[in-house]
Amino acid sequence: MQAYFFGNSGSALFGVYHPPGPKRFQDRAVLLCYSIGREYMKAHWAFRRLSKMLSDEGFHVFRFDYFGTGDSAGESSEGSVLRWKADVVCAFQELMDISRAKEASIVGFRLGAALSNEVCAEGFHVKNLVLWDPVVIGKNYMEELKALHQKRPSKYGEIPAGQDFKELLGYQLPPGFQGEIEKIDLLSTARFSAEKTSLIVSNEKSEFSALRDRLAALNVDFTFHLVEETGDSGDVERVDDVMLVNDILLKIREVIGEKQL
Amino acid sequence: MKEKIINFGSNKGCIGVLTEPDAKPEKGCSPALLMWNAGVLHRVGPYRLYVDMARTVAGIGFPALRFDISGKGDSAPRRQNVGEGERSIQDIIDAMDFLTGNRGVERFVLLGLCSGADEAFPAAVRDPRVAGLILLDGFGYRTVGYYFHHYGPRLFKINPWMNFFKSNLNAIISRINEEGNRIGKGENVFVREFPAKNKAKKNLLSLLDRGARVLFVYSGGVAGSYYNYKGQFKDMFGGTIFGENLEVEYFEEASHTYTRLRDRKKLIAHVCSWVQNRFGTIEGKKAHIASS
C-alpha cells in the first residue's frame, strides 16, 4: 500500500494506492470514491478492507480524500460538489497513470456514487460503475442529514433558517453546499454511460427502487443487488462508530470481478 | 506549512502525516505534537479535529504528526505478539524515534483523546523525551462532588426516583464504595479501564517532577460517566499539590468528540496557547499574542 499526495501542488489530494496481489486481472483497476462528512468517517475501515479484498483479487486499487476532507489540502469550508467531481476525474487519471491499466471500474459510496456517475458522463470510459447506497435525490439526502441533526439539538446545535448554514452534524460546510447537493437527481438528469452499472444497496429505500426502474427504462446494462448486512453497519447516531460491513463488500468484489479480458 | 506522508515503525507499517512549519525550527527547540487514533477513528480525528489541530499548531511554529496506531486506520498490524496497550506505546515510541532520527526533534508533546489519552499517559511516563502531555477526557475518578452534581438535579424529578428503586440498589451502593477506576458508557465513550488512582497520582507526580508539562481537558461529554464539574480534578486527588506545570480545564459545553465547530475552535485555540506558552520562544509568544 502506498499513500501519497497527488494533483496540483497547491491543493494536493491524499491518495492510497493498493498494487495488485498475486492474482492478476489483466491490468484492471478500481477507483473507490468515499462519501463525505460522517459517512466518510464511518466508511473508512470498510474502504480499507474493500481495497485489500480487490487488490488480493489482482486489481490495482486507488482511494482518495476529496479536497477539504480527510488528509487532503483545504479547509472543510472550501470544498464543493463541483470541486469534488473534478477530484474524482483527477483521481481516475492518477489511477490510470500509476497502474497503466487497460480499463477501470469505479465504486462510489453514497455521495461518492453520485459524483462518480457524473464523471462517467464526461466521457471517461468506465468498465463497471458500482453505485453503493447512492445518493439518488439530493433534496432527500439533505432532508435526511437535517433530520439527524435536528434530532439532537443539544449535541449539534440548531439549524438556522434558510440555506446559509455553515455546519451540519458537526461538519463545517462549504458555502452553497445545500444548493449544490439539491441539484443531484439521478432519476431525471443523469446519464449512465459506464459499460455496465451495478446498483448495490443495503436496504429497500424507495428511491433505490426508483433508480432501478429508471436504469431499466433507459436500457442501461445494469444489475441490482439488495444485500442486507448481517454484520454491524454502525449506529448512525454514534459518531465514533464504524461500518463493520462484510456481505456488501463481498458482493462488490463479486460484481467487479465478473468479467475478465 | 507543508505536509508529508511518512511510514515508520515495525516494517514501516505505520502511516502518518507530518505537518511542518515553513520556517525550519532550530534543532532541538520546538517539540513536535503527536496525535493518533481516538477509538476506532482514523488519524484525521473526529470531525477532522487532528487535521485542523496539526495545521494550526504548525502555523505557530511547531511540527505535528497525526498517525494511525498499528492495525487501525491505514496502518498495518504490528507483527510482534504484544498486547494492545503495549502495541500502542511501542507505536508512539516509534513515531518519536522517527522524528528524532529524521528531523532532529528531541522533545515531544503527546495529545490523546479518549483511548488515545489512555495510551498517551503510560507512553509519557515511560519515555523521557515527552516534555508535554495533553489528555482530552483522560483518566478521572468520581468524587462525592460528582454524585452531588449528578444526582442533585434529579432529586426533584419523579422518573429518576422510579428508576432508582427499580434498579439494583446493591450494585449502586457498591459502585459508590469502590475505588472507582472503571466507568460505564457515557456519551460516545467506550468502557475504559483507568489506572488505580494512587498509581495514576504517583506517575503524574513523577512526570511533573522531571519537568513535563501536563494539560488535562475534560468535556461535558463525560459528565454522565466520571467527570462533571470544574474543580473535580482537585477533589479527585485530595490535597495533592501538583504545581504550576499541571493545568486542568473543563469545557462543559463540549461533547466528548467536540462535535460543535465552536468547541473544536476553542479547544484548538487553547491547545495552541498552551503549547506556545509552555514551549514557545519569546519571539513566538510575542507573535502569538499579537495575532490572537
Coordinates of C-alpha atoms in Angstrom, one line a residue:
Chain A
M1 CA 0.0 0.0 0.0
Q2 CA 1.4 3.4 -0.9
A3 CA 0.0 6.6 0.4
Y4 CA 0.9 9.9 -1.2
F5 CA -0.2 13.3 -2.3
F6 CA -1.2 13.9 -5.9
G7 CA -2.8 16.5 -8.0
N8 CA -1.9 20.2 -8.0
S9 CA 0.8 21.0 -5.5
G10 CA -1.1 23.9 -4.0
S11 CA -4.2 21.8 -3.4
A12 CA -2.8 18.3 -3.1
L13 CA -5.2 15.4 -2.6
F14 CA -4.3 12.5 -0.3
G15 CA -4.5 9.1 -2.0
V16 CA -3.7 5.5 -1.3
Y17 CA -2.7 3.1 -4.0
H18 CA -3.0 -0.7 -3.5
P19 CA -1.0 -2.6 -6.1
P20 CA -2.4 -5.9 -7.4
G21 CA -1.8 -9.1 -5.5
P22 CA -0.7 -12.3 -7.0
K23 CA -3.9 -13.0 -9.0
R24 CA -3.8 -10.7 -12.0
F25 CA -6.9 -9.4 -13.8
Q26 CA -5.2 -8.4 -17.0
D27 CA -4.4 -4.8 -15.9
R28 CA -7.7 -3.8 -14.4
A29 CA -8.1 -1.1 -11.9
V30 CA -10.7 0.1 -9.4
L31 CA -11.2 3.6 -8.1
L32 CA -13.0 3.9 -4.8
C33 CA -15.0 7.1 -4.0
Y34 CA -16.0 7.9 -0.5
S35 CA -18.9 9.9 0.7
I36 CA -18.3 13.0 2.9
G37 CA -18.7 14.0 6.5
R38 CA -19.8 11.4 9.0
E39 CA -20.4 8.8 6.2
Y40 CA -16.7 9.2 5.2
M41 CA -15.5 8.6 8.7
K42 CA -17.8 5.6 9.2
A43 CA -16.8 4.0 5.9
H44 CA -13.0 4.4 6.2
W45 CA -12.4 1.0 7.7
A46 CA -14.8 -0.6 5.1
F47 CA -13.0 1.1 2.3
R48 CA -9.6 -0.1 3.5
R49 CA -10.9 -3.6 3.8
L50 CA -12.5 -3.4 0.3
S51 CA -9.2 -2.1 -1.1
K52 CA -7.4 -5.1 0.2
M53 CA -10.0 -7.6 -1.0
L54 CA -9.9 -6.2 -4.5
S55 CA -6.1 -5.9 -4.6
D56 CA -5.9 -9.5 -3.4
E57 CA -8.0 -10.4 -6.4
G58 CA -5.4 -8.8 -8.7
F59 CA -6.8 -5.3 -9.2
H60 CA -5.0 -2.0 -9.0
V61 CA -7.0 0.0 -6.4
F62 CA -6.9 3.6 -5.5
R63 CA -8.9 5.6 -2.9
F64 CA -8.6 9.2 -2.1
D65 CA -9.8 12.1 0.0
Y66 CA -11.7 14.9 -1.7
F67 CA -10.4 18.5 -1.4
G68 CA -11.2 19.9 2.1
T69 CA -11.8 16.4 3.5
G70 CA -9.7 13.8 5.3
D71 CA -6.0 14.4 4.8
S72 CA -6.3 16.4 1.6
A73 CA -5.4 20.1 1.4
G74 CA -8.1 22.7 2.0
E75 CA -10.3 23.8 4.9
S76 CA -13.5 21.9 5.4
S77 CA -15.3 25.0 4.3
E78 CA -13.5 25.2 0.9
G79 CA -14.8 22.1 -0.8
S80 CA -17.7 22.0 -3.2
V81 CA -19.6 19.4 -5.2
L82 CA -18.2 20.9 -8.4
R83 CA -14.6 20.7 -7.0
W84 CA -15.2 17.1 -5.8
K85 CA -16.3 16.0 -9.2
A86 CA -13.1 17.4 -10.6
D87 CA -11.3 15.4 -7.8
V88 CA -12.9 12.2 -9.0
V89 CA -11.6 12.9 -12.5
C90 CA -8.1 13.7 -11.2
A91 CA -8.1 10.5 -9.1
F92 CA -9.3 8.5 -12.1
Q93 CA -6.5 9.8 -14.2
E94 CA -4.0 9.3 -11.4
L95 CA -5.1 5.6 -11.1
M96 CA -4.7 5.1 -14.9
D97 CA -1.3 6.7 -14.8
I98 CA 0.2 4.7 -12.0
S99 CA -1.4 1.4 -12.9
R100 CA -1.2 1.6 -16.7
A101 CA -4.4 -0.4 -16.5
K102 CA -6.3 -1.0 -19.7
E103 CA -9.6 -0.4 -18.1
A104 CA -11.0 0.8 -14.8
S105 CA -14.1 0.5 -12.7
I106 CA -15.4 2.9 -10.1
V107 CA -17.1 2.1 -6.8
G108 CA -18.9 5.1 -5.3
F109 CA -20.5 5.1 -1.9
R110 CA -23.4 7.4 -1.1
L111 CA -22.4 10.9 -2.4
G112 CA -19.4 9.3 -4.0
A113 CA -21.7 7.3 -6.2
A114 CA -23.5 10.4 -7.4
L115 CA -20.2 12.2 -8.0
S116 CA -18.6 9.3 -9.9
N117 CA -21.6 8.9 -12.2
E118 CA -21.3 12.5 -13.2
V119 CA -17.6 11.8 -14.1
C120 CA -18.7 8.9 -16.4
A121 CA -21.0 11.3 -18.2
E122 CA -17.9 13.4 -19.1
G123 CA -16.5 10.9 -21.5
F124 CA -14.3 8.7 -19.4
H125 CA -14.6 5.0 -20.3
V126 CA -15.6 3.1 -17.1
K127 CA -15.9 -0.7 -17.3
N128 CA -18.2 -1.0 -14.3
L129 CA -19.8 1.7 -12.2
V130 CA -20.8 0.4 -8.8
L131 CA -23.3 2.6 -7.1
W132 CA -23.2 1.6 -3.4
D133 CA -26.2 3.0 -1.5
P134 CA -26.1 6.0 -3.8
V135 CA -27.5 9.5 -3.1
V136 CA -30.2 9.4 -5.7
I137 CA -32.1 12.6 -4.9
G138 CA -30.0 15.3 -3.4
K139 CA -33.0 17.1 -1.8
N140 CA -33.9 13.9 0.1
Y141 CA -30.3 13.5 1.2
M142 CA -30.3 17.0 2.7
E143 CA -33.5 16.3 4.5
E144 CA -32.1 13.1 6.0
L145 CA -29.0 14.9 7.2
K146 CA -31.0 17.7 8.6
A147 CA -33.4 15.3 10.3
L148 CA -30.5 13.6 12.0
H149 CA -29.1 16.9 13.1
Q150 CA -32.4 18.2 14.4
K151 CA -32.9 15.0 16.4
R152 CA -30.2 16.2 18.8
P153 CA -30.1 19.9 19.0
S154 CA -28.1 19.9 22.3
K155 CA -25.4 18.0 20.6
Y156 CA -25.4 19.6 17.1
G157 CA -26.9 23.0 17.7
E158 CA -29.9 24.5 15.9
I159 CA -30.0 24.7 12.1
P160 CA -30.5 28.4 11.1
A161 CA -33.4 29.3 8.9
G162 CA -32.7 29.5 5.2
Q163 CA -29.9 27.8 3.3
D164 CA -26.9 29.6 4.6
F165 CA -25.8 27.2 7.4
K166 CA -22.2 26.5 7.9
E167 CA -22.3 23.4 10.0
L168 CA -24.3 20.1 9.7
L169 CA -23.9 17.1 12.0
G170 CA -20.6 18.7 13.3
Y171 CA -19.1 19.1 10.0
Q172 CA -18.2 22.5 8.6
L173 CA -19.9 23.1 5.2
P174 CA -18.7 25.0 2.2
P175 CA -20.9 27.9 1.1
G176 CA -23.8 26.9 -1.2
F177 CA -23.5 23.3 -0.1
Q178 CA -27.2 22.7 0.2
G179 CA -27.9 24.2 -3.2
E180 CA -25.3 22.1 -4.9
I181 CA -26.4 18.9 -3.2
E182 CA -30.1 19.5 -4.1
K183 CA -29.2 19.7 -7.8
I184 CA -28.3 16.0 -7.7
D185 CA -31.0 13.9 -9.2
L186 CA -30.1 10.6 -10.7
L187 CA -33.7 10.0 -11.6
S188 CA -34.1 12.7 -14.1
T189 CA -30.8 14.4 -15.0
A190 CA -28.3 11.7 -15.0
R191 CA -27.0 9.7 -17.9
F192 CA -25.4 6.3 -17.2
S193 CA -22.6 5.8 -19.6
A194 CA -20.4 3.2 -17.9
E195 CA -20.2 0.0 -19.9
K196 CA -22.1 -1.6 -17.0
T197 CA -23.7 -0.2 -13.9
S198 CA -24.2 -2.1 -10.7
L199 CA -26.7 -0.9 -8.1
I200 CA -25.8 -2.4 -4.7
V201 CA -28.0 -1.4 -1.8
S202 CA -28.2 -2.3 1.8
N203 CA -31.9 -1.5 2.3
E204 CA -35.2 -1.2 0.4
K205 CA -35.4 2.6 0.2
S206 CA -38.0 3.7 -2.3
E207 CA -35.5 5.9 -4.2
F208 CA -33.3 2.8 -4.8
S209 CA -36.2 1.1 -6.4
A210 CA -37.0 4.2 -8.4
L211 CA -33.4 4.3 -9.7
R212 CA -33.5 0.6 -10.6
D213 CA -36.7 1.3 -12.6
R214 CA -35.0 4.3 -14.3
L215 CA -32.0 2.2 -15.3
A216 CA -34.3 -0.4 -16.8
A217 CA -36.3 2.3 -18.7
L218 CA -33.0 3.7 -20.1
N219 CA -32.0 0.2 -21.3
V220 CA -28.8 0.5 -19.3
D221 CA -26.8 -2.7 -18.9
F222 CA -27.2 -3.0 -15.1
T223 CA -27.6 -5.4 -12.2
F224 CA -29.4 -4.7 -9.0
H225 CA -28.4 -6.3 -5.7
L226 CA -30.1 -5.9 -2.3
V227 CA -27.6 -7.0 0.4
E228 CA -29.0 -6.8 3.9
E229 CA -25.9 -6.7 6.0
T230 CA -25.7 -9.3 8.8
G231 CA -22.8 -7.5 10.4
D232 CA -22.9 -4.3 12.3
S233 CA -23.4 -1.4 9.9
G234 CA -22.7 1.0 12.7
D235 CA -25.1 3.1 14.8
V236 CA -25.7 6.1 12.7
E237 CA -26.1 8.1 16.0
R238 CA -22.6 7.3 17.3
V239 CA -20.0 9.4 15.5
D240 CA -17.2 7.2 16.7
D241 CA -18.8 4.0 15.2
V242 CA -17.6 2.5 12.0
M243 CA -19.4 0.4 9.4
L244 CA -18.4 -3.2 10.1
V245 CA -19.9 -4.4 6.9
N246 CA -18.9 -7.7 5.2
D247 CA -21.6 -9.1 2.9
I248 CA -21.8 -5.9 0.8
L249 CA -18.1 -5.8 0.3
L250 CA -18.2 -9.5 -0.9
K251 CA -20.9 -8.5 -3.3
I252 CA -18.9 -5.6 -4.6
R253 CA -15.9 -7.8 -5.1
E254 CA -18.1 -10.4 -6.9
V255 CA -19.6 -7.8 -9.2
I256 CA -16.3 -6.1 -10.1
G257 CA -14.6 -9.4 -10.8
E258 CA -17.4 -10.7 -13.0
K259 CA -15.9 -10.1 -16.4
Q260 CA -12.3 -10.8 -17.4
L261 CA -10.5 -9.9 -20.5
Chain B
M1 CA 3.1 24.9 6.3
K2 CA 3.9 21.7 4.4
E3 CA 2.6 18.2 4.8
K4 CA 4.4 14.9 4.1
I5 CA 3.3 11.3 4.4
I6 CA 5.6 9.2 6.4
N7 CA 5.9 5.5 7.1
F8 CA 7.7 4.4 10.2
G9 CA 7.8 1.7 12.8
S10 CA 7.9 -2.0 12.7
N11 CA 8.4 -2.9 8.9
K12 CA 7.4 0.7 8.2
G13 CA 3.9 -0.4 8.7
C14 CA 2.6 2.8 10.5
I15 CA 1.4 5.6 8.4
G16 CA 1.2 9.3 9.4
V17 CA 1.0 12.8 8.0
L18 CA 3.7 15.2 9.2
T19 CA 2.8 18.8 9.2
E20 CA 5.8 21.1 9.4
P21 CA 6.1 24.9 9.7
D22 CA 7.5 26.7 6.7
A23 CA 10.4 28.1 8.8
K24 CA 12.6 25.2 9.9
P25 CA 12.8 25.4 13.7
E26 CA 16.1 25.3 15.4
K27 CA 17.2 21.8 16.1
G28 CA 16.1 20.5 19.4
C29 CA 13.9 23.6 20.1
S30 CA 10.3 23.2 19.2
P31 CA 8.8 20.0 20.4
A32 CA 6.6 18.1 18.0
L33 CA 2.9 17.4 18.7
L34 CA 1.9 13.8 18.3
M35 CA -1.7 12.7 17.8
W36 CA -3.2 9.3 16.9
N37 CA -6.4 7.4 16.7
A38 CA -9.3 8.3 19.1
G39 CA -11.1 5.0 19.5
V40 CA -11.6 3.4 16.1
L41 CA -11.5 6.6 14.0
H42 CA -8.5 7.0 11.8
R43 CA -5.8 9.7 12.1
V44 CA -7.8 12.7 10.9
G45 CA -9.7 12.6 14.1
P46 CA -13.4 13.2 14.9
Y47 CA -14.7 15.9 12.6
R48 CA -11.2 16.3 11.2
L49 CA -10.0 17.7 14.5
Y50 CA -6.5 16.4 14.2
V51 CA -6.0 17.8 10.7
D52 CA -7.1 21.2 11.9
M53 CA -5.1 20.9 15.1
A54 CA -1.9 19.9 13.3
R55 CA -2.2 22.7 10.7
T56 CA -2.9 25.3 13.3
V57 CA 0.0 24.2 15.6
A58 CA 2.4 24.1 12.6
G59 CA 1.2 27.6 11.8
I60 CA 2.7 28.8 15.1
G61 CA 5.9 27.0 14.6
F62 CA 5.6 23.5 15.9
P63 CA 5.7 20.4 13.8
A64 CA 2.8 18.0 14.3
L65 CA 2.4 14.3 13.4
R66 CA -1.0 12.6 13.2
F67 CA -0.7 8.9 12.6
D68 CA -2.5 5.6 12.8
I69 CA -1.6 3.1 15.5
S70 CA -0.7 -0.3 14.1
G71 CA -3.8 -2.2 13.0
K72 CA -6.0 1.0 12.9
G73 CA -6.8 3.4 10.1
D74 CA -4.3 2.7 7.3
S75 CA -1.5 1.3 9.4
A76 CA -0.6 -2.4 9.1
P77 CA -0.9 -4.6 12.1
R78 CA 2.2 -5.0 14.2
R79 CA 3.8 -8.4 13.7
Q80 CA 5.1 -8.8 17.2
N81 CA 2.8 -10.6 19.6
V82 CA 2.2 -7.8 22.1
G83 CA -0.9 -6.7 23.9
E84 CA -2.9 -3.8 22.6
G85 CA -1.8 -1.3 25.3
E86 CA 1.9 -2.2 24.8
R87 CA 1.4 -2.1 21.0
S88 CA 0.2 1.5 21.1
I89 CA 3.1 2.6 23.4
Q90 CA 5.6 1.0 21.0
D91 CA 4.0 2.8 18.0
I92 CA 4.2 6.1 19.9
I93 CA 7.8 5.5 20.7
D94 CA 8.5 4.5 17.1
A95 CA 6.9 7.8 15.9
M96 CA 9.2 9.7 18.3
D97 CA 12.2 7.7 17.1
F98 CA 11.4 8.6 13.5
L99 CA 11.2 12.3 14.2
T100 CA 14.3 12.2 16.3
G101 CA 16.3 10.3 13.7
N102 CA 14.9 12.2 10.6
R103 CA 14.1 15.7 11.9
G104 CA 16.3 16.0 15.0
V105 CA 13.2 16.5 17.2
E106 CA 14.3 15.9 20.8
R107 CA 11.1 16.7 22.7
F108 CA 7.5 15.8 22.2
V109 CA 4.0 16.7 23.3
L110 CA 1.6 13.9 23.2
L111 CA -2.1 14.7 22.7
G112 CA -4.6 11.9 23.2
L113 CA -8.4 11.8 23.2
C114 CA -10.3 9.1 25.0
S115 CA -8.4 5.8 24.3
G116 CA -5.7 8.0 22.9
A117 CA -5.4 9.7 26.3
D118 CA -5.2 6.3 28.0
E119 CA -2.3 5.4 25.7
A120 CA -0.6 8.8 25.9
F121 CA -0.2 8.7 29.7
P122 CA 1.9 5.5 30.1
A123 CA 3.9 6.4 27.0
A124 CA 4.7 9.7 28.5
V125 CA 5.7 8.1 31.8
R126 CA 8.0 5.7 30.0
D127 CA 9.8 8.0 27.6
P128 CA 11.7 11.0 29.0
R129 CA 11.6 12.7 25.6
V130 CA 7.9 13.5 26.3
A131 CA 8.0 17.1 27.6
G132 CA 4.3 17.8 27.4
L133 CA 1.1 15.8 27.7
I134 CA -2.4 16.8 26.7
L135 CA -5.1 14.5 27.8
L136 CA -8.6 15.1 26.4
D137 CA -11.1 13.2 28.6
G138 CA -8.2 11.3 30.2
F139 CA -8.5 9.3 33.4
G140 CA -10.7 10.6 36.1
Y141 CA -12.4 9.4 39.3
R142 CA -15.8 10.0 40.7
T143 CA -15.9 12.1 43.9
V144 CA -18.6 12.9 46.4
G145 CA -19.0 16.1 44.5
Y146 CA -19.5 14.1 41.3
Y147 CA -22.5 12.3 42.8
F148 CA -23.9 15.6 44.2
H149 CA -23.7 17.2 40.7
H150 CA -25.1 14.1 39.1
Y151 CA -28.0 13.2 41.4
G152 CA -28.8 16.6 42.8
P153 CA -30.8 17.9 39.9
R154 CA -32.6 14.6 39.7
L155 CA -33.9 14.7 43.3
F156 CA -36.9 16.7 42.3
K157 CA -37.9 14.6 39.2
I158 CA -40.1 11.5 39.7
N159 CA -38.8 9.3 36.9
P160 CA -35.2 9.1 38.2
W161 CA -36.7 8.0 41.6
M162 CA -38.7 5.3 40.0
N163 CA -35.7 4.1 38.1
F164 CA -33.7 4.2 41.3
F165 CA -36.0 1.8 43.1
K166 CA -36.3 -0.5 40.1
S167 CA -32.6 -0.9 39.7
N168 CA -30.2 -2.9 41.7
L169 CA -29.7 -1.0 44.9
N170 CA -26.8 -3.1 46.0
A171 CA -25.0 -2.5 42.7
I172 CA -25.3 1.2 43.2
I173 CA -24.0 1.1 46.7
S174 CA -21.0 -1.0 45.8
R175 CA -20.2 1.4 42.9
I176 CA -20.1 4.3 45.3
N177 CA -17.8 2.4 47.6
E178 CA -15.3 1.1 45.1
E179 CA -12.0 2.8 44.3
G180 CA -13.7 3.9 41.1
N181 CA -11.3 3.1 38.3
R182 CA -13.9 1.5 36.0
I183 CA -16.5 3.5 34.2
G184 CA -19.6 2.6 32.3
K185 CA -20.7 4.0 29.0
G186 CA -21.4 7.7 28.7
E187 CA -21.9 9.8 25.6
N188 CA -19.8 8.2 22.9
V189 CA -17.4 6.8 25.5
F190 CA -16.5 3.1 25.4
V191 CA -15.9 1.2 28.6
R192 CA -12.4 2.1 29.7
E193 CA -10.1 0.9 32.4
F194 CA -8.3 3.7 34.2
P195 CA -5.2 3.1 36.3
A196 CA -5.8 2.8 40.1
K197 CA -5.9 6.3 41.5
N198 CA -2.9 6.0 43.6
K199 CA -0.8 4.7 40.7
A200 CA -2.1 7.5 38.4
K201 CA -1.2 10.1 41.0
K202 CA 2.3 8.6 41.5
N203 CA 3.0 8.5 37.8
L204 CA 1.6 12.0 37.3
L205 CA 3.9 13.4 40.0
S206 CA 6.9 11.6 38.5
L207 CA 6.1 13.2 35.2
L208 CA 5.9 16.6 36.7
D209 CA 9.0 16.1 38.8
R210 CA 11.0 15.5 35.6
G211 CA 9.8 18.8 34.3
A212 CA 7.0 17.7 31.9
R213 CA 4.0 20.0 31.5
V214 CA 0.6 18.4 31.6
L215 CA -2.8 19.7 30.4
F216 CA -6.0 17.9 31.3
V217 CA -9.1 18.9 29.4
Y218 CA -12.4 17.4 30.4
S219 CA -15.5 17.8 28.3
G220 CA -19.2 17.8 29.2
G221 CA -19.4 14.6 27.2
V222 CA -18.1 12.5 30.1
A223 CA -20.4 14.1 32.7
G224 CA -22.6 11.1 32.6
S225 CA -19.6 8.8 33.2
Y226 CA -17.0 10.2 35.6
Y227 CA -16.3 14.0 35.4
N228 CA -18.9 16.7 35.8
Y229 CA -17.7 19.8 37.5
K230 CA -15.0 22.3 37.5
G231 CA -12.8 21.6 40.4
Q232 CA -13.3 17.9 40.4
F233 CA -9.7 17.2 39.5
K234 CA -8.5 18.9 42.7
D235 CA -11.1 16.9 44.7
M236 CA -10.0 13.6 43.0
F237 CA -6.6 13.8 44.5
G238 CA -7.4 15.3 47.8
G239 CA -4.9 17.9 48.8
T240 CA -2.1 16.9 46.5
I241 CA -0.1 19.8 45.2
F242 CA 0.9 19.2 41.6
G243 CA 2.5 22.5 40.9
E244 CA 2.2 25.1 38.2
N245 CA 3.2 22.7 35.4
L246 CA -0.2 21.0 35.7
E247 CA -3.2 22.7 34.2
V248 CA -6.8 21.4 34.2
E249 CA -9.6 22.8 32.1
Y250 CA -13.3 21.9 32.0
F251 CA -15.2 22.6 28.7
E252 CA -18.6 21.8 30.0
E253 CA -20.4 22.6 26.8
A254 CA -18.3 20.4 24.6
S255 CA -19.2 16.9 23.7
H256 CA -16.6 14.1 24.1
T257 CA -15.6 14.3 20.5
Y258 CA -16.0 18.1 20.1
T259 CA -18.9 17.9 17.8
R260 CA -19.7 21.6 17.5
L261 CA -17.4 23.7 15.4
R262 CA -17.2 26.4 18.1
D263 CA -16.0 23.8 20.6
R264 CA -13.3 22.5 18.3
K265 CA -12.1 26.0 17.6
K266 CA -12.0 26.7 21.3
L267 CA -10.1 23.6 22.0
I268 CA -7.6 24.2 19.2
A269 CA -7.0 27.8 20.3
H270 CA -6.5 26.6 23.9
V271 CA -4.0 23.9 22.9
C272 CA -2.1 26.3 20.7
S273 CA -1.9 28.9 23.5
W274 CA -0.8 26.3 26.0
V275 CA 1.9 24.9 23.6
Q276 CA 3.1 28.4 22.8
N277 CA 3.2 29.5 26.5
R278 CA 4.9 26.3 27.7
F279 CA 7.3 25.7 24.8
G280 CA 7.4 28.7 22.6
T281 CA 10.3 31.1 22.0
I282 CA 10.0 34.6 23.2
E283 CA 9.6 35.8 19.7
G284 CA 6.9 33.2 19.1
K285 CA 5.0 34.1 22.1
K286 CA 5.0 37.8 21.2
A287 CA 3.8 36.9 17.7
H288 CA 1.1 34.7 19.1
I289 CA -0.2 37.4 21.4
A290 CA -0.1 39.9 18.6
S291 CA -2.2 37.7 16.3
S292 CA -4.8 36.5 18.8

